[in-house]
mmCIF file of C-alpha atoms in Angstrom:
data_model
loop_
_atom_site.group_PDB
_atom_site.id
_atom_site.type_symbol
_atom_site.label_atom_id
_atom_site.label_comp_id
_atom_site.label_asym_id
_atom_site.label_seq_id
_atom_site.Cartn_x
_atom_site.Cartn_y
_atom_site.Cartn_z
ATOM 1 C CA MET H 900 -1.044 -141.186 103.132
ATOM 2 C CA ALA H 901 0.788 -144.184 102.509
ATOM 3 C CA SER H 902 4.191 -144.902 100.087
ATOM 4 C CA LEU H 903 4.139 -148.148 100.086
ATOM 5 C CA GLY H 904 4.525 -149.334 96.033
ATOM 6 C CA LEU H 905 5.407 -145.932 95.112
ATOM 7 C CA SER H 906 8.312 -144.990 92.566
ATOM 8 C CA ILE H 907 11.417 -143.170 94.292
ATOM 9 C CA ASP H 908 10.082 -139.730 92.970
ATOM 10 C CA GLU H 909 6.305 -140.264 94.522
ATOM 11 C CA ARG H 910 7.924 -141.231 97.563
ATOM 12 C CA LYS H 911 9.758 -138.152 97.792
ATOM 13 C CA ALA H 912 7.186 -136.369 96.600
ATOM 14 C CA VAL H 913 5.186 -137.580 99.993
ATOM 15 C CA GLU H 914 8.416 -136.867 101.994
ATOM 16 C CA ARG H 915 8.272 -133.633 101.363
ATOM 17 C CA PHE H 916 4.260 -132.972 101.752
ATOM 18 C CA ARG H 917 4.679 -135.002 105.226
ATOM 19 C CA LYS H 918 7.124 -132.383 106.443
ATOM 20 C CA ASN H 919 5.817 -129.237 104.839
ATOM 21 C CA VAL H 920 2.347 -130.279 106.030
ATOM 22 C CA VAL H 921 1.456 -133.327 107.997
ATOM 23 C CA ASP H 922 4.003 -132.916 110.243
ATOM 24 C CA PRO H 923 3.259 -129.565 111.258
ATOM 25 C CA SER H 924 -0.804 -129.837 111.083
ATOM 26 C CA MET H 925 -0.133 -132.166 113.954
ATOM 27 C CA GLU H 926 -0.402 -129.039 116.465
ATOM 28 C CA SER H 927 -1.591 -126.156 113.776
ATOM 29 C CA LEU H 928 -4.327 -125.533 111.484
ATOM 30 C CA VAL H 929 -2.580 -125.542 107.827
ATOM 31 C CA ILE H 930 -4.003 -123.657 104.766
ATOM 32 C CA LEU H 931 -3.170 -125.817 102.209
ATOM 33 C CA ASP H 932 -3.047 -123.615 98.816
ATOM 34 C CA PHE H 933 -3.041 -125.615 95.337
ATOM 35 C CA TRP H 934 -1.534 -123.282 92.238
ATOM 36 C CA ALA H 935 0.677 -122.738 89.584
ATOM 37 C CA GLU H 936 2.920 -119.997 88.404
ATOM 38 C CA TRP H 937 0.245 -119.638 85.285
ATOM 39 C CA CYS H 938 -2.494 -119.365 87.027
ATOM 40 C CA GLY H 939 -4.183 -115.424 87.349
ATOM 41 C CA PRO H 940 -6.980 -116.695 90.037
ATOM 42 C CA CYS H 941 -4.308 -118.604 92.440
ATOM 43 C CA LYS H 942 -2.095 -114.931 92.507
ATOM 44 C CA ALA H 943 -4.515 -112.697 92.779
ATOM 45 C CA LEU H 944 -5.566 -114.730 95.992
ATOM 46 C CA THR H 945 -1.868 -115.133 97.264
ATOM 47 C CA PRO H 946 -1.947 -112.332 98.955
ATOM 48 C CA VAL H 947 -4.963 -112.518 100.876
ATOM 49 C CA LEU H 948 -3.787 -115.828 102.092
ATOM 50 C CA GLU H 949 -0.629 -114.707 102.972
ATOM 51 C CA LYS H 950 -2.234 -111.527 104.957
ATOM 52 C CA VAL H 951 -4.123 -114.103 107.029
ATOM 53 C CA ALA H 952 -1.838 -116.658 107.891
ATOM 54 C CA ALA H 953 0.561 -114.032 109.086
ATOM 55 C CA GLU H 954 -2.563 -112.266 111.398
ATOM 56 C CA TYR H 955 -3.419 -116.032 112.494
ATOM 57 C CA ALA H 956 -0.292 -117.337 113.398
ATOM 58 C CA ASP H 957 -0.363 -116.744 116.831
ATOM 59 C CA LYS H 958 -3.491 -118.897 116.904
ATOM 60 C CA GLY H 959 -1.671 -121.990 115.407
ATOM 61 C CA VAL H 960 -2.286 -121.234 111.514
ATOM 62 C CA LEU H 961 -0.279 -121.654 109.001
ATOM 63 C CA LEU H 962 0.088 -121.475 105.194
ATOM 64 C CA ALA H 963 1.955 -124.250 102.675
ATOM 65 C CA LYS H 964 1.378 -123.825 99.193
ATOM 66 C CA VAL H 965 1.749 -126.808 96.607
ATOM 67 C CA ASN H 966 2.686 -126.533 92.895
ATOM 68 C CA VAL H 967 0.821 -128.212 90.923
ATOM 69 C CA ASP H 968 3.270 -128.347 88.159
ATOM 70 C CA GLU H 969 6.106 -129.690 90.513
ATOM 71 C CA GLU H 970 3.788 -131.848 92.700
ATOM 72 C CA GLN H 971 1.588 -133.901 90.256
ATOM 73 C CA PHE H 972 1.345 -136.693 92.525
ATOM 74 C CA ILE H 973 0.115 -134.774 95.507
ATOM 75 C CA ALA H 974 -2.352 -132.738 93.596
ATOM 76 C CA ALA H 975 -3.479 -135.955 92.673
ATOM 77 C CA GLN H 976 -4.106 -137.246 95.825
ATOM 78 C CA PHE H 977 -6.153 -134.485 97.299
ATOM 79 C CA GLN H 978 -7.729 -134.976 93.340
ATOM 80 C CA VAL H 979 -7.317 -131.354 92.345
ATOM 81 C CA ARG H 980 -9.121 -130.971 89.073
ATOM 82 C CA SER H 981 -9.224 -126.737 88.965
ATOM 83 C CA ILE H 982 -6.730 -124.045 90.930
ATOM 84 C CA PRO H 983 -6.819 -122.403 93.016
ATOM 85 C CA THR H 984 -7.816 -125.023 95.683
ATOM 86 C CA VAL H 985 -7.731 -124.199 98.942
ATOM 87 C CA TYR H 986 -8.245 -126.848 102.307
ATOM 88 C CA ALA H 987 -7.766 -126.379 105.456
ATOM 89 C CA VAL H 988 -5.783 -129.610 107.175
ATOM 90 C CA PHE H 989 -5.461 -130.685 110.385
ATOM 91 C CA GLN H 990 -3.468 -133.530 111.938
ATOM 92 C CA GLY H 991 -2.882 -134.846 108.693
ATOM 93 C CA GLN H 992 -6.841 -134.830 106.836
ATOM 94 C CA PRO H 993 -8.081 -132.172 105.237
ATOM 95 C CA VAL H 994 -10.994 -130.442 107.617
ATOM 96 C CA ALA H 995 -12.738 -127.989 105.453
ATOM 97 C CA ASP H 996 -12.116 -126.775 102.371
ATOM 98 C CA LEU H 997 -11.219 -123.346 101.688
ATOM 99 C CA THR H 998 -11.327 -122.664 98.563
ATOM 100 C CA SER H 999 -14.763 -120.816 98.306
ATOM 101 C CA ALA H 1000 -13.622 -118.266 100.452
ATOM 102 C CA ARG H 1001 -11.673 -115.788 97.852
ATOM 103 C CA GLY H 1002 -12.010 -112.359 100.117
ATOM 104 C CA GLU H 1003 -10.229 -111.541 103.508
ATOM 105 C CA SER H 1004 -13.541 -111.698 106.181
ATOM 106 C CA GLN H 1005 -14.631 -114.738 104.107
ATOM 107 C CA LEU H 1006 -11.556 -116.543 104.729
ATOM 108 C CA LYS H 1007 -11.233 -115.154 108.528
ATOM 109 C CA ALA H 1008 -14.923 -116.136 108.933
ATOM 110 C CA MET H 1009 -13.849 -119.919 108.294
ATOM 111 C CA LEU H 1010 -10.956 -119.589 110.055
ATOM 112 C CA ASP H 1011 -12.789 -118.770 113.474
ATOM 113 C CA GLN H 1012 -15.507 -121.461 112.829
ATOM 114 C CA LEU H 1013 -12.626 -124.329 112.862
ATOM 115 C CA LEU H 1014 -10.285 -123.006 114.889
ATOM 116 C CA LYS H 1015 -13.756 -123.299 117.818
ATOM 117 C CA GLN H 1016 -14.046 -126.845 116.694
ATOM 118 C CA LEU H 1017 -9.923 -128.053 116.708
ATOM 119 C CA PRO H 1018 -7.788 -129.008 119.209
ATOM 120 C CA VAL H 1019 -5.533 -126.278 117.489
ATOM 121 C CA LYS H 1020 -2.726 -125.225 119.404
ATOM 122 C CA ALA H 1021 -2.481 -121.651 119.210
ATOM 123 C CA GLY H 1022 0.590 -120.132 119.784
ATOM 124 C CA GLY H 1023 1.919 -119.550 123.670
ATOM 125 C CA PRO H 1024 3.070 -115.979 125.439
ATOM 126 C CA GLY H 1025 6.294 -115.963 123.349
ATOM 127 C CA ALA H 1026 7.013 -115.143 120.312
ATOM 128 C CA PRO H 1027 4.977 -116.632 117.596
ATOM 129 C CA ASP H 1028 6.856 -119.431 115.060
ATOM 130 C CA VAL H 1029 7.612 -116.472 112.402
ATOM 131 C CA GLU H 1030 10.276 -119.248 110.065
ATOM 132 C CA PRO H 1031 7.365 -120.081 107.496
ATOM 133 C CA LEU H 1032 6.940 -116.532 107.229
ATOM 134 C CA LEU H 1033 9.756 -115.365 106.890
ATOM 135 C CA ALA H 1034 10.509 -118.862 104.251
ATOM 136 C CA MET H 1035 7.665 -117.163 102.193
ATOM 137 C CA GLY H 1036 9.028 -113.953 101.812
ATOM 138 C CA GLU H 1037 12.256 -114.781 101.275
ATOM 139 C CA GLU H 1038 10.696 -116.863 98.342
ATOM 140 C CA VAL H 1039 8.474 -114.167 96.968
ATOM 141 C CA LEU H 1040 11.052 -111.366 97.112
ATOM 142 C CA GLU H 1041 13.320 -114.102 95.147
ATOM 143 C CA GLY H 1042 10.677 -114.172 92.457
ATOM 144 C CA GLY H 1043 10.570 -110.380 92.031
ATOM 145 C CA ASP H 1044 7.642 -109.393 93.569
ATOM 146 C CA GLY H 1045 9.176 -106.420 96.001
ATOM 147 C CA GLU H 1046 5.897 -105.150 97.024
ATOM 148 C CA ARG H 1047 4.043 -108.498 98.023
ATOM 149 C CA ALA H 1048 7.648 -109.680 99.627
ATOM 150 C CA ALA H 1049 7.891 -105.853 101.838
ATOM 151 C CA GLY H 1050 4.153 -106.471 103.274
ATOM 152 C CA ILE H 1051 5.307 -109.871 104.304
ATOM 153 C CA PHE H 1052 8.167 -108.959 106.177
ATOM 154 C CA ALA H 1053 6.562 -105.751 107.419
ATOM 155 C CA GLN H 1054 3.992 -107.773 108.913
ATOM 156 C CA ILE H 1055 6.429 -110.227 110.455
ATOM 157 C CA VAL H 1056 8.113 -107.301 111.925
ATOM 158 C CA ASP H 1057 4.502 -106.261 113.830
ATOM 159 C CA MET H 1058 4.530 -109.393 115.277
ATOM 160 C CA VAL H 1059 8.091 -110.057 116.136
ATOM 161 C CA PRO H 1060 9.621 -106.881 116.557
ATOM 162 C CA ASP H 1061 12.862 -107.811 117.530
ATOM 163 C CA ASN H 1062 13.545 -110.616 114.763
ATOM 164 C CA ALA H 1063 16.266 -109.260 112.787
ATOM 165 C CA ALA H 1064 15.790 -110.970 109.395
ATOM 166 C CA ALA H 1065 12.331 -109.712 109.124
ATOM 167 C CA HIS H 1066 13.954 -106.277 109.230
ATOM 168 C CA ALA H 1067 16.729 -107.169 107.192
ATOM 169 C CA GLY H 1068 14.048 -108.604 104.873
ATOM 170 C CA LEU H 1069 12.168 -105.473 104.679
ATOM 171 C CA VAL H 1070 14.913 -103.475 103.806
ATOM 172 C CA ARG H 1071 15.986 -105.583 101.079
ATOM 173 C CA ALA H 1072 12.400 -106.112 99.326
ATOM 174 C CA LEU H 1073 12.418 -102.217 99.791
ATOM 175 C CA LEU H 1074 15.511 -101.705 98.269
ATOM 176 C CA ALA H 1075 14.228 -103.948 95.319
ATOM 177 C CA LEU H 1076 11.354 -101.677 94.975
ATOM 178 C CA GLY H 1077 13.529 -98.728 94.791
ATOM 179 C CA ALA H 1078 12.551 -97.225 97.719
ATOM 180 C CA VAL H 1079 16.080 -96.107 99.001
ATOM 181 C CA GLU H 1080 14.452 -93.884 101.460
ATOM 182 C CA GLU H 1081 11.954 -95.921 102.514
ATOM 183 C CA ALA H 1082 14.759 -98.508 103.227
ATOM 184 C CA GLU H 1083 16.631 -96.134 104.831
ATOM 185 C CA ALA H 1084 14.116 -95.414 107.322
ATOM 186 C CA ALA H 1085 13.158 -99.085 107.933
ATOM 187 C CA LEU H 1086 17.125 -100.228 108.708
ATOM 188 C CA ALA H 1087 17.035 -96.542 111.463
ATOM 189 C CA ALA H 1088 14.166 -98.514 113.384
ATOM 190 C CA VAL H 1089 16.438 -102.244 113.633
ATOM 191 C CA PRO H 1090 16.234 -102.058 117.456
ATOM 192 C CA GLU H 1091 19.680 -101.898 118.901
ATOM 193 C CA GLU H 1092 19.920 -106.085 119.683
ATOM 194 C CA ALA H 1093 19.211 -106.926 116.158
ATOM 195 C CA ALA H 1094 21.275 -104.379 114.325
ATOM 196 C CA LYS H 1095 24.595 -106.230 114.518
ATOM 197 C CA ASP H 1096 22.837 -109.623 113.275
ATOM 198 C CA ALA H 1097 25.040 -111.000 109.555
ATOM 199 C CA ALA H 1098 20.997 -110.687 108.093
ATOM 200 C CA VAL H 1099 20.825 -106.970 108.673
ATOM 201 C CA GLU H 1100 24.352 -106.052 108.144
ATOM 202 C CA ARG H 1101 23.628 -107.669 104.716
ATOM 203 C CA ALA H 1102 20.573 -105.170 103.998
ATOM 204 C CA ARG H 1103 23.054 -102.844 105.450
ATOM 205 C CA SER H 1104 25.655 -103.323 102.781
ATOM 206 C CA ALA H 1105 22.712 -103.319 100.114
ATOM 207 C CA LEU H 1106 21.198 -99.846 101.271
ATOM 208 C CA ALA H 1107 24.595 -98.458 100.511
ATOM 209 C CA LEU H 1108 24.942 -100.345 97.445
ATOM 210 C CA ALA H 1109 22.039 -98.772 96.191
ATOM 211 C CA LYS H 1110 22.777 -95.557 97.096
ATOM 212 C CA ASP H 1111 25.146 -95.598 94.047
ATOM 213 C CA ALA H 1112 22.856 -95.795 91.525
ATOM 214 C CA PRO H 1113 23.457 -92.983 88.568
ATOM 215 C CA GLU H 1114 20.812 -90.641 87.721
ATOM 216 C CA ALA H 1115 19.347 -90.842 84.313
ATOM 217 C CA GLY H 1116 22.218 -90.743 81.104
ATOM 218 C CA GLU H 1117 25.215 -90.566 84.048
ATOM 219 C CA LEU H 1118 25.619 -94.896 83.846
ATOM 220 C CA ALA H 1119 26.247 -94.325 80.136
ATOM 221 C CA ALA H 1120 28.698 -91.152 80.806
ATOM 222 C CA LEU H 1121 30.533 -93.315 83.616
ATOM 223 C CA ARG H 1122 31.181 -96.407 80.861
ATOM 224 C CA ALA H 1123 32.351 -94.018 78.136
ATOM 225 C CA ALA H 1124 35.068 -92.323 80.853
ATOM 226 C CA ALA H 1125 36.166 -95.569 82.352
ATOM 227 C CA GLU H 1126 36.406 -97.129 78.591
ATOM 228 C CA ALA H 1127 38.718 -94.076 77.713
ATOM 229 C CA ALA H 1128 41.128 -94.632 80.446
ATOM 230 C CA PRO H 1129 41.218 -97.929 81.275
ATOM 231 C CA ALA H 1130 44.648 -97.415 83.691
ATOM 232 C CA ASP H 1131 42.546 -94.851 85.293
ATOM 233 C CA MET H 1132 40.885 -96.701 88.508
ATOM 234 C CA ASP H 1133 39.055 -93.781 90.045
ATOM 235 C CA ALA H 1134 37.277 -94.209 86.818
ATOM 236 C CA GLN H 1135 36.691 -97.593 86.634
ATOM 237 C CA LEU H 1136 35.723 -97.718 90.703
ATOM 238 C CA ALA H 1137 33.161 -94.671 89.670
ATOM 239 C CA TYR H 1138 32.098 -97.038 87.249
ATOM 240 C CA ALA H 1139 31.390 -100.041 88.656
ATOM 241 C CA ASN H 1140 29.635 -98.630 91.798
ATOM 242 C CA ALA H 1141 27.141 -97.161 88.965
ATOM 243 C CA ALA H 1142 26.736 -100.131 87.716
ATOM 244 C CA PHE H 1143 26.019 -102.078 90.683
ATOM 245 C CA GLY H 1144 23.486 -99.596 91.101
ATOM 246 C CA ALA H 1145 21.791 -99.295 88.185
ATOM 247 C CA GLY H 1146 21.197 -103.628 88.234
ATOM 248 C CA GLU H 1147 24.090 -104.408 86.140
ATOM 249 C CA ARG H 1148 26.040 -106.852 88.758
ATOM 250 C CA ASP H 1149 27.768 -109.197 86.210
ATOM 251 C CA THR H 1150 29.360 -105.464 85.072
ATOM 252 C CA ALA H 1151 30.359 -104.353 87.883
ATOM 253 C CA ALA H 1152 32.206 -107.537 88.703
ATOM 254 C CA ALA H 1153 34.047 -107.892 85.662
ATOM 255 C CA VAL H 1154 35.226 -104.180 86.297
ATOM 256 C CA LEU H 1155 36.670 -104.756 89.850
ATOM 257 C CA LEU H 1156 37.413 -108.427 89.126
ATOM 258 C CA ARG H 1157 39.798 -106.898 86.104
ATOM 259 C CA MET H 1158 40.969 -103.999 88.691
ATOM 260 C CA ILE H 1159 42.314 -106.265 91.501
ATOM 261 C CA ALA H 1160 44.048 -108.545 88.582
ATOM 262 C CA ALA H 1161 45.496 -105.133 87.319
ATOM 263 C CA ASP H 1162 46.735 -103.982 90.777
ATOM 264 C CA ARG H 1163 44.907 -105.372 93.823
ATOM 265 C CA ALA H 1164 46.748 -103.459 96.105
ATOM 266 C CA TRP H 1165 45.414 -99.933 94.897
ATOM 267 C CA ASN H 1166 43.651 -97.323 97.218
ATOM 268 C CA GLU H 1167 43.966 -100.307 99.837
ATOM 269 C CA GLY H 1168 42.477 -102.871 97.878
ATOM 270 C CA ALA H 1169 39.328 -100.855 97.183
ATOM 271 C CA ALA H 1170 38.293 -103.243 94.342
ATOM 272 C CA ARG H 1171 38.608 -106.278 96.344
ATOM 273 C CA ALA H 1172 36.483 -104.212 99.365
ATOM 274 C CA LYS H 1173 33.895 -102.989 96.968
ATOM 275 C CA LEU H 1174 33.494 -106.781 95.362
ATOM 276 C CA LEU H 1175 33.613 -108.485 98.865
ATOM 277 C CA GLN H 1176 31.084 -105.765 100.011
ATOM 278 C CA ILE H 1177 28.876 -106.873 96.704
ATOM 279 C CA PHE H 1178 29.049 -110.397 97.873
ATOM 280 C CA GLU H 1179 28.006 -109.877 101.401
ATOM 281 C CA ALA H 1180 24.878 -107.553 100.211
ATOM 282 C CA ILE H 1181 23.510 -110.680 97.600
ATOM 283 C CA GLY H 1182 24.339 -113.280 100.048
ATOM 284 C CA LEU H 1183 27.722 -115.555 100.570
ATOM 285 C CA GLU H 1184 24.861 -118.444 99.411
ATOM 286 C CA ASP H 1185 23.809 -117.102 96.370
ATOM 287 C CA PRO H 1186 24.921 -119.529 93.785
ATOM 288 C CA TRP H 1187 26.473 -115.812 91.521
ATOM 289 C CA VAL H 1188 28.204 -115.187 94.384
ATOM 290 C CA ALA H 1189 29.722 -118.313 94.378
ATOM 291 C CA GLY H 1190 30.989 -117.911 90.646
ATOM 292 C CA GLN H 1191 32.342 -114.254 91.396
ATOM 293 C CA ARG H 1192 34.224 -115.834 94.672
ATOM 294 C CA ARG H 1193 35.858 -118.676 92.781
ATOM 295 C CA LYS H 1194 36.820 -115.956 89.983
ATOM 296 C CA LEU H 1195 38.228 -113.948 92.804
ATOM 297 C CA SER H 1196 39.928 -116.882 94.300
ATOM 298 C CA THR H 1197 41.733 -117.586 90.890
ATOM 299 C CA ILE H 1198 42.874 -114.250 90.903
ATOM 300 C CA LEU H 1199 44.252 -113.717 94.229
ATOM 301 C CA PHE H 1200 45.796 -117.105 94.136
ATOM 302 C CA GLY H 1201 45.811 -118.778 90.481
#
């Protein structure tokens, strides 16, 4: 896809496409999915594409997705007139239209045929490249679909049992579904070598916080107790724990920051320790965490 005479935005689009699709397709077979958020059939097809791509990863198959609303120039180059539109791309060129393969068996049959005809570089005897699948799982989880994310991470765990990021993602996806017991079992199943990984530690923190989720009506009672006794640190901490467990992270952070401002040394710095645990569970790179850390710094050093 030539970039001569293109605008800056169009050149950036071409570069993204080259990085995400063309370069990987030099050795792998890329399933290229054109989709959009508002497209119901696209969302119905996505789990099929993800499942098959995961199963065929060791055969050299990758999945790349192009949002037609965000990448209109790329969609126009492929003359996409309706979605979902799905192509197989090899060495930078479309080699098959997979759009008609709406079922898992149909898609596998078409891929099997292509893999017989093309010199696709299959995964070697070592671990397959699961980075694209991990990125996909994180994107799906961030989008709020815990069930799909859990399925993706579980497939990666099956493919690469010692992958710490996949285990951690599975635990967090299960927590997003409210399946605390299943998340606890998934965490217990993490291999010893991976259990010390930072991603798994983050998942462990998230699980510990999830266990603080209040029963029905409990949060309101803890809120009332905290409001009635603003100087009662135990009541404030109990309310902050329950608020975060109930998904009210802004409230939890606000309560903990007030506690730190009032008495940072209380109970050997328990409020600060709880806030840092929340940061670890969410991820230090998260924008929300960055904002709360600035507030904490202002209290501690301002």
